[in-house]
Short mmCIF file of C-alpha atoms in Angstrom, two decimals:
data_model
loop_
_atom_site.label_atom_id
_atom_site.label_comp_id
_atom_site.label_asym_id
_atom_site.label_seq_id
_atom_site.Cartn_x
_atom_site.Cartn_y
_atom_site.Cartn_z
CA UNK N 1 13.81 -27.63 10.97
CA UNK N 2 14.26 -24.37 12.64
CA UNK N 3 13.85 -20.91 12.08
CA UNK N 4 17.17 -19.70 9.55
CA UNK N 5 18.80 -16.40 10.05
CA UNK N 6 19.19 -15.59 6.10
CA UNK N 7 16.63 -13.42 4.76
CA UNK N 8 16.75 -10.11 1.76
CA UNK N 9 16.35 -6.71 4.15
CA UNK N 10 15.88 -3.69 3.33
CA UNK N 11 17.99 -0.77 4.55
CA UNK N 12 16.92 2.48 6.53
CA UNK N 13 12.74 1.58 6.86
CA UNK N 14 13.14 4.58 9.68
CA UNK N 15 14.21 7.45 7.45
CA UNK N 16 10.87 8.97 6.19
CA UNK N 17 10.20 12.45 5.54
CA UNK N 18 6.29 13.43 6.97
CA UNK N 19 6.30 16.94 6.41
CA UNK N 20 6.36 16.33 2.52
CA UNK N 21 3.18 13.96 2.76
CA UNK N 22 1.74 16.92 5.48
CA UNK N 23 1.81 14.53 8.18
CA UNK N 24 2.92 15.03 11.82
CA UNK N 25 6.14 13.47 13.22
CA UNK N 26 4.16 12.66 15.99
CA UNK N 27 1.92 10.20 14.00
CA UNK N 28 4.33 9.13 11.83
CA UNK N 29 6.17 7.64 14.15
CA UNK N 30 3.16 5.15 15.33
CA UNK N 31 2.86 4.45 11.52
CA UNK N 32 3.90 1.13 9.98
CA UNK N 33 7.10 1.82 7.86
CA UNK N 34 5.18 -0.33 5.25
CA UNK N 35 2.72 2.93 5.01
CA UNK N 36 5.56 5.55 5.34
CA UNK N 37 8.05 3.81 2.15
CA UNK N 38 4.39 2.57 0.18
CA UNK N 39 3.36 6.42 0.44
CA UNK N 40 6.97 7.32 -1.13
CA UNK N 41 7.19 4.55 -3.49
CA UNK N 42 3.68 5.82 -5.21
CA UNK N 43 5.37 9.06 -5.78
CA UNK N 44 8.21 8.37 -6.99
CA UNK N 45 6.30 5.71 -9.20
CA UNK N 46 4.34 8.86 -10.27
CA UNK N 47 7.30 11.08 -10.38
CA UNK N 48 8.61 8.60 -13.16
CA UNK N 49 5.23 8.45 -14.98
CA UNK N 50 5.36 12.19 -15.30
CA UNK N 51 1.70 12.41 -13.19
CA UNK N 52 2.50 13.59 -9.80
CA UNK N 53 1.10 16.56 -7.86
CA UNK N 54 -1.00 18.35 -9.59
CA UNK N 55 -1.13 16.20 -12.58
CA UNK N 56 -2.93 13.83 -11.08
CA UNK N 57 -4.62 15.38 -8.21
CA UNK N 58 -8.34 14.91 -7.68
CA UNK N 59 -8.57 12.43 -10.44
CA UNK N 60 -10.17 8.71 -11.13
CA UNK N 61 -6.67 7.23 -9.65
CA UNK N 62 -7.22 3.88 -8.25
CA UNK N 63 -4.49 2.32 -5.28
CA UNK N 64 -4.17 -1.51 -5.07
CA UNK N 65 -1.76 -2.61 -2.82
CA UNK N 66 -0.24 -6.14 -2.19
CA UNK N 67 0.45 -6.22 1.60
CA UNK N 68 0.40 -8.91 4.78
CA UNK N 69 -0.62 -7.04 7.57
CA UNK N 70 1.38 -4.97 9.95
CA UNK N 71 3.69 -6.57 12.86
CA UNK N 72 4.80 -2.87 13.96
CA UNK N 73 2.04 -2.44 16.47
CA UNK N 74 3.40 -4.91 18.41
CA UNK N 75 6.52 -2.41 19.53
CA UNK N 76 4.03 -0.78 21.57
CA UNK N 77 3.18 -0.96 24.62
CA UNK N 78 0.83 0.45 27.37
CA UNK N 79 -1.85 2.90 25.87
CA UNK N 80 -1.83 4.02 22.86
CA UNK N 81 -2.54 7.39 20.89
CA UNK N 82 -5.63 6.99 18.36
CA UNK N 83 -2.51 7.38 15.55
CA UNK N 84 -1.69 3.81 16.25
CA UNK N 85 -4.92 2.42 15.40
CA UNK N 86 -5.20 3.78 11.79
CA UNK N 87 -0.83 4.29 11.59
CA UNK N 88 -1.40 0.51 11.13
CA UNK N 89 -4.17 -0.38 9.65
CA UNK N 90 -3.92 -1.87 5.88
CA UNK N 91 -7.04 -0.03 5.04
CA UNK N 92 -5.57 3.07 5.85
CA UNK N 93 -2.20 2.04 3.77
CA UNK N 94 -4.02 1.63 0.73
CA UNK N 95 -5.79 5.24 1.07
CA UNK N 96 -2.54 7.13 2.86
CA UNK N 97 -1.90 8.63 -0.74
CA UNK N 98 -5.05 8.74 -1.95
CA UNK N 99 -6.37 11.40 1.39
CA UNK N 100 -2.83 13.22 0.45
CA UNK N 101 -3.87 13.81 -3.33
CA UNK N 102 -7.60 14.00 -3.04
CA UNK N 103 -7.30 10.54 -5.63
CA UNK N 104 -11.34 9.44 -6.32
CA UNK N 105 -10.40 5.63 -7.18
CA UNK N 106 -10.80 3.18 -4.97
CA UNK N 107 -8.61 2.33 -2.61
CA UNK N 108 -7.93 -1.46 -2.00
CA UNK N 109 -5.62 -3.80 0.23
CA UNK N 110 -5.09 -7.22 -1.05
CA UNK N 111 -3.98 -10.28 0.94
CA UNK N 112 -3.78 -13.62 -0.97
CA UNK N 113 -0.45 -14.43 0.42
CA UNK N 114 2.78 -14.91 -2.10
CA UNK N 115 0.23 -13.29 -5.00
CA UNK N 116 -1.04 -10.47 -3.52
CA UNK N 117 0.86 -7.96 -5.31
CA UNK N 118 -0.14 -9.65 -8.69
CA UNK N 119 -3.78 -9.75 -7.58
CA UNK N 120 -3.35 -5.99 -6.86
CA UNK N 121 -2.32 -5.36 -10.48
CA UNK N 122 -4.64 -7.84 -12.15
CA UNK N 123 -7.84 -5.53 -10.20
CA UNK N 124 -6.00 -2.87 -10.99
CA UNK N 125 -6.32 -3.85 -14.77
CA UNK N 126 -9.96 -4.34 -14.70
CA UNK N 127 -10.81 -1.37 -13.05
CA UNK N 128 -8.83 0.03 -15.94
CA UNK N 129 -10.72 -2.02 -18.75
CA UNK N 130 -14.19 -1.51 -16.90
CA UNK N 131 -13.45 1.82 -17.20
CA UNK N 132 -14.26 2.50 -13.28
CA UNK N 133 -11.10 4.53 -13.23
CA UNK N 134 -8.40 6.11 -15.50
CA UNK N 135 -5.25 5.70 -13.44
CA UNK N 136 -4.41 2.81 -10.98
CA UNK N 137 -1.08 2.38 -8.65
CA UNK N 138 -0.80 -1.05 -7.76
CA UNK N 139 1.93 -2.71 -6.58
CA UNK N 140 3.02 -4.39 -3.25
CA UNK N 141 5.06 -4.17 0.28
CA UNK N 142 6.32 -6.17 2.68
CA UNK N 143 8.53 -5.47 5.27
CA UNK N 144 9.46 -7.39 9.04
CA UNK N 145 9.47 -5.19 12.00
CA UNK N 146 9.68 -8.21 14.18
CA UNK N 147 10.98 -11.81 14.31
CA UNK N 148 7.00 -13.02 14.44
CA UNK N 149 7.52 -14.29 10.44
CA UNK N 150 10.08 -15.95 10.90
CA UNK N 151 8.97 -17.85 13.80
CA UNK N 152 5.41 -18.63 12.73
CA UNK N 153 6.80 -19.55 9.09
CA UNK N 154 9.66 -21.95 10.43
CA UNK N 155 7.33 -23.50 13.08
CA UNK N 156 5.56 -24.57 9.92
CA UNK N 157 8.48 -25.69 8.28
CA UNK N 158 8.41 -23.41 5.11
CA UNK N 159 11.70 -21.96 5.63
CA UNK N 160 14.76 -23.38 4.17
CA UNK N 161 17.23 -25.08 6.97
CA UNK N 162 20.26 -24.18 4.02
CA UNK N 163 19.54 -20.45 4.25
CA UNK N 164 19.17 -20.91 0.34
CA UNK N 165 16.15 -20.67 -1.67
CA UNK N 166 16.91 -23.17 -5.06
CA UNK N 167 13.79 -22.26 -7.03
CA UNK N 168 13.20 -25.97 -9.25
CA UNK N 169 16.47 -27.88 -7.76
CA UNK N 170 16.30 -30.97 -6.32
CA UNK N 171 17.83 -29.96 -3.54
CA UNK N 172 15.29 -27.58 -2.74
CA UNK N 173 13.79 -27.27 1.00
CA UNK N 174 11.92 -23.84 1.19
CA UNK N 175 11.71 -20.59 1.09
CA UNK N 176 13.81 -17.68 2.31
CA UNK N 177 11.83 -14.43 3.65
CA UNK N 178 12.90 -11.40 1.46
CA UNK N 179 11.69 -7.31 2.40
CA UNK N 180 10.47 -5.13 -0.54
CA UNK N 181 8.08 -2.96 -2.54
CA UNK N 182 7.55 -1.69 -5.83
CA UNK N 183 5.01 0.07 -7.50
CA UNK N 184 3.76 0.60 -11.16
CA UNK N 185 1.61 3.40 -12.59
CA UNK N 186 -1.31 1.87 -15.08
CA UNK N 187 -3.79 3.45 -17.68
CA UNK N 188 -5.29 2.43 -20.58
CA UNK N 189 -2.43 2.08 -23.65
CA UNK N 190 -4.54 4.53 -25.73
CA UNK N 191 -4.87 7.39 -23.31
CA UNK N 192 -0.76 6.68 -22.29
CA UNK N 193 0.14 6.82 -26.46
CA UNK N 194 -2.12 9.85 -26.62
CA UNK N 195 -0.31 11.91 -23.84
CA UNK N 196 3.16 10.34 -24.88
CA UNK N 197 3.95 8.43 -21.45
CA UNK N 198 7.26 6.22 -21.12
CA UNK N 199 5.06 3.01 -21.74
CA UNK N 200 7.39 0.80 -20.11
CA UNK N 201 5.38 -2.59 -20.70
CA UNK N 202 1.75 -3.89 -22.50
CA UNK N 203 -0.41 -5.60 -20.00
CA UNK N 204 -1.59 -8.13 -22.38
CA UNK N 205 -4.36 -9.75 -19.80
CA UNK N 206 -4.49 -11.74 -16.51
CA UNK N 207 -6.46 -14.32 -15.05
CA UNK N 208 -7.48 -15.28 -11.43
CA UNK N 209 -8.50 -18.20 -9.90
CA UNK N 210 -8.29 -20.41 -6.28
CA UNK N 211 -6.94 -23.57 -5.74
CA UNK N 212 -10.14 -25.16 -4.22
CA UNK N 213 -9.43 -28.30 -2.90
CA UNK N 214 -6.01 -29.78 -2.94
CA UNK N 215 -4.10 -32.07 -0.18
CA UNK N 216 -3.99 -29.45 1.99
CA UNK N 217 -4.71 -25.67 3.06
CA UNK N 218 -1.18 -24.65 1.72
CA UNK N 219 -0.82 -27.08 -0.85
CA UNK N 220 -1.46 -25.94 -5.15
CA UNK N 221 -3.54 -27.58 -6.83
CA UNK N 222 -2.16 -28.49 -10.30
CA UNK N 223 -5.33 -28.95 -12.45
CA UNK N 224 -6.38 -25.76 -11.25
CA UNK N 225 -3.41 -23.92 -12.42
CA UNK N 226 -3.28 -25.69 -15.68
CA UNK N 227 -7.21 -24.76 -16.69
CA UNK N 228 -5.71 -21.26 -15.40
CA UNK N 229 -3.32 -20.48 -17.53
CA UNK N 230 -4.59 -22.27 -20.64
CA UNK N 231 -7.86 -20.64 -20.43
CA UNK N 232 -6.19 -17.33 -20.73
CA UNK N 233 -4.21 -18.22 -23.13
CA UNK N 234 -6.85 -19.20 -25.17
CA UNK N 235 -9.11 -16.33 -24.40
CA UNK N 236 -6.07 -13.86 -25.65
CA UNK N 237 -5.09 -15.96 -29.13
CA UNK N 238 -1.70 -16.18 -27.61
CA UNK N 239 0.64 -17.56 -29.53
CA UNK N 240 3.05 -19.62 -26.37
CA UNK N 241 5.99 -20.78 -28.99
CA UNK N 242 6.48 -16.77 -28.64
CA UNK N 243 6.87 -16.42 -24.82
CA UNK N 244 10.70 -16.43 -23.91
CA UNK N 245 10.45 -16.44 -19.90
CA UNK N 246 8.45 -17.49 -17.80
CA UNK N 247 8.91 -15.74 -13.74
CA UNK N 248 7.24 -18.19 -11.72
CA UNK N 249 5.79 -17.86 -8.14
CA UNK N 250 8.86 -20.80 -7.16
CA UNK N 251 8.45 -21.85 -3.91
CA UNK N 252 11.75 -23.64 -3.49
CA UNK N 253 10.07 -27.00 -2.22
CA UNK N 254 9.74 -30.38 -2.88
CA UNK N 255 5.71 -29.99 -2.93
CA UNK N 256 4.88 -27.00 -4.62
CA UNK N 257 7.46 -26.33 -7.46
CA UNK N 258 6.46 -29.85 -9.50
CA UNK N 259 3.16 -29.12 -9.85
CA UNK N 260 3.68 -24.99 -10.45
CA UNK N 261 6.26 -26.59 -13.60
CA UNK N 262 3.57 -29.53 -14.39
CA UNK N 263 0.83 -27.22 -14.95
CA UNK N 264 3.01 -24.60 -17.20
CA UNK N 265 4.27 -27.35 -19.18
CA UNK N 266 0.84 -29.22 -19.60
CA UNK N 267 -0.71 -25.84 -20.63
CA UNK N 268 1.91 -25.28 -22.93
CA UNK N 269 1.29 -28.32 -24.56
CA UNK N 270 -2.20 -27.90 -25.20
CA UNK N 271 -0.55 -25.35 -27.91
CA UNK N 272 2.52 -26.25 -29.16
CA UNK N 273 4.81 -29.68 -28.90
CA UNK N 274 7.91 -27.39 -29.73
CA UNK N 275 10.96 -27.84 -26.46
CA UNK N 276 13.46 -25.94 -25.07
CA UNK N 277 12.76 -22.22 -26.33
CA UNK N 278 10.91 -20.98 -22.89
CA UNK N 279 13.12 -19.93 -19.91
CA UNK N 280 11.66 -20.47 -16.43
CA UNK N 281 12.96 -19.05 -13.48
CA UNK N 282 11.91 -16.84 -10.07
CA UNK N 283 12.99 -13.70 -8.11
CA UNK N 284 13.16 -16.10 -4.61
CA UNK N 285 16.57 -17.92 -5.90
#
C-alpha cells in the first residue's frame, strides 16, 4: 500500500484579489491560499445571505472554521518576512474576516480531523442558542499545497490502493484525499423570519461527543456513536421513521464503515423496527 495519485483538486487556489480585503500583495502572497479562498468564501456566503459590508459590520458575528493546519509554509525557504508567521497561522484564518469587518464574535479554528467542519457549525449553533452572538459563519477548508498528506496518510495506510473511495462496499480499502470549502451563514430562525432571509435549512440540533477508548487511536468506537445519536434523538422528540437520508462521515474501510452503519442502525432501532425507508450514503464516494 502506497501513496495513490487520485485525489478531488481544486482549480486556481493562486488567483485571489487582496486589494478588495485591503491587504497588501506583498503579504498575501506569504498567506496560506486556505486564508485567501476562506476570506472570499465568507463573503460570498454573506453576499448570498444579503448581510455583507455594512450590513453586518461591527456586529456580534461569530467565525468557526473547520481547518487542518497549513502545509504552505513549507514553500519557503531562508528568512522569512513577519507576514509568514501570521499568513499561516489557523488562528489568524479564523479572524482574517473578522479584523476586515470589525466582526465582535469570536473567532475560532477547529481541528477534530474528518469532523471539524461539523464541529465548527455545531459551536457555531450554541453560540447562537446561548445567545453569545447573533450571527455565526462556520464552515470549513482544506486545501494541499504539498504532497506531505498524501505521504503521511498512505504511510499509514488510509489511502485507497484502487484510487476509489466505495463508501459501505465490500470492496472498500480507504479513503481518497479531496480539496474544498464551503461556508454557511447562521442566526437564530426567529430573527432570519423577522428580517425575511432565504432560510435555506432548520438546524434542528447537534450533539458532540469523543470516542474514548476504542482498539486504537484512529479507530470509532461504536457504543459511543450509538449513545450519540440516540441521545439526541431523544432529547429533540425526533420522530426517525421521518428521516429520508442519512450523509454519513464514510470512511471507505473495512474498519470504520461497520461500526459508523452498526451504530445508526442500532440507534434507529431503539425507535422504530420499520426497514428500508432511510437512504445512507457520503460525499467521499
Amino acid at each position: 500500500r502506497g501513496c495513490t495519485r487520485s485525489g478531488a483538486f481544486i482549480d486556481a487556489i493562486d488567483r485571489f484579489d487582496p486589494r478588495f480585503f485591503g491587504i497588501s500583495g506583498a503579504e498575501a502572497d506569504y498567506m496560506d491560499p486556505q486564508q485567501r479562498l476562506y476570506m472570499q468564501a465568507c463573503w460570498h456566503a454573506l453576499e448570498d445571505a444579503g448581510h455583507a459590508g455594512r450590513a453586518i459590520q461591527s456586529s456580534r458575528t461569530g467565525i468557526y472554521v473547520g481547518c487542518g493546519g497549513s502545509d504552505y509554509i513549507h514553500y519557503f525557504e531562508g528568512r522569512t518576512p513577519a507576514q509568514a508567521f501570521w499568513g499561516n497561522s489557523d488562528a489568524v484564518l479564523a479572524a482574517r474576516l473578522a479584523y476586515h469587518l470589525d466582526l465582535q464574535g469570536p473567532a475560532i479554528a477547529v481541528d477534530t480531523a474528518c469532523s471539524s467542519s461539523l464541529v465548527a457549525i455545531h459551536l457555531a449553533c450554541g453560540a447562537l442558542r446561548g445567545g453569545e452572538i447573533d450571527f455565526a459563519l462556520a464552515g470549513g477548508v482544506m486545501l494541499n499545497s504539498t504532497p506531505n498528506f498524501y505521504l503521511t496518510s498512505g504511510r499509514a495506510r488510509m489511502l485507497s490502493a484502487s484510487g476509489r473511495c466505495r463508501t459501505f462496499d465490500a470492496a472498500a480499502d480507504g479513503f481518497v484525499p479531496g480539496e474544498g470549502l464551503g461556508v454557511v451563514v447562521l442566526r437564530r430562525l426567529q430573527d432570519a423570519l423577522l428580517e425575511h432571509d432565504h432560510i435555506h435549512a432548520v438546524v434542528l440540533g447537534s450533539a458532540l461527543n469523543q470516542d474514548g477508548a476504542s482498539n486504537g487511536i484512529t479507530a470509532p468506537n461504536a457504543l459511543a456513536q450509538t449513545r450519540l445519536e440516540e441521545g439526541l434523538y431523544r432529547q429533540l422528540g425526533l420522530d426517525v421513521e421521518r428521516i429520508g437520508m442519512v450523509e454519513a462521515h464514510g470512511t471507505g474501510t473495512v474498519l470504520g464503515d461497520p461500526v459508523e452503519f452498526g451504530a445508526l442502525t442500532r440507534a434507529f432501532r431503539a425507535f422504530s423496527a420499520r426497514r428500508g425507508y432511510c437512504a445512507i450514503g457520503s460525499i467521499k464516494t
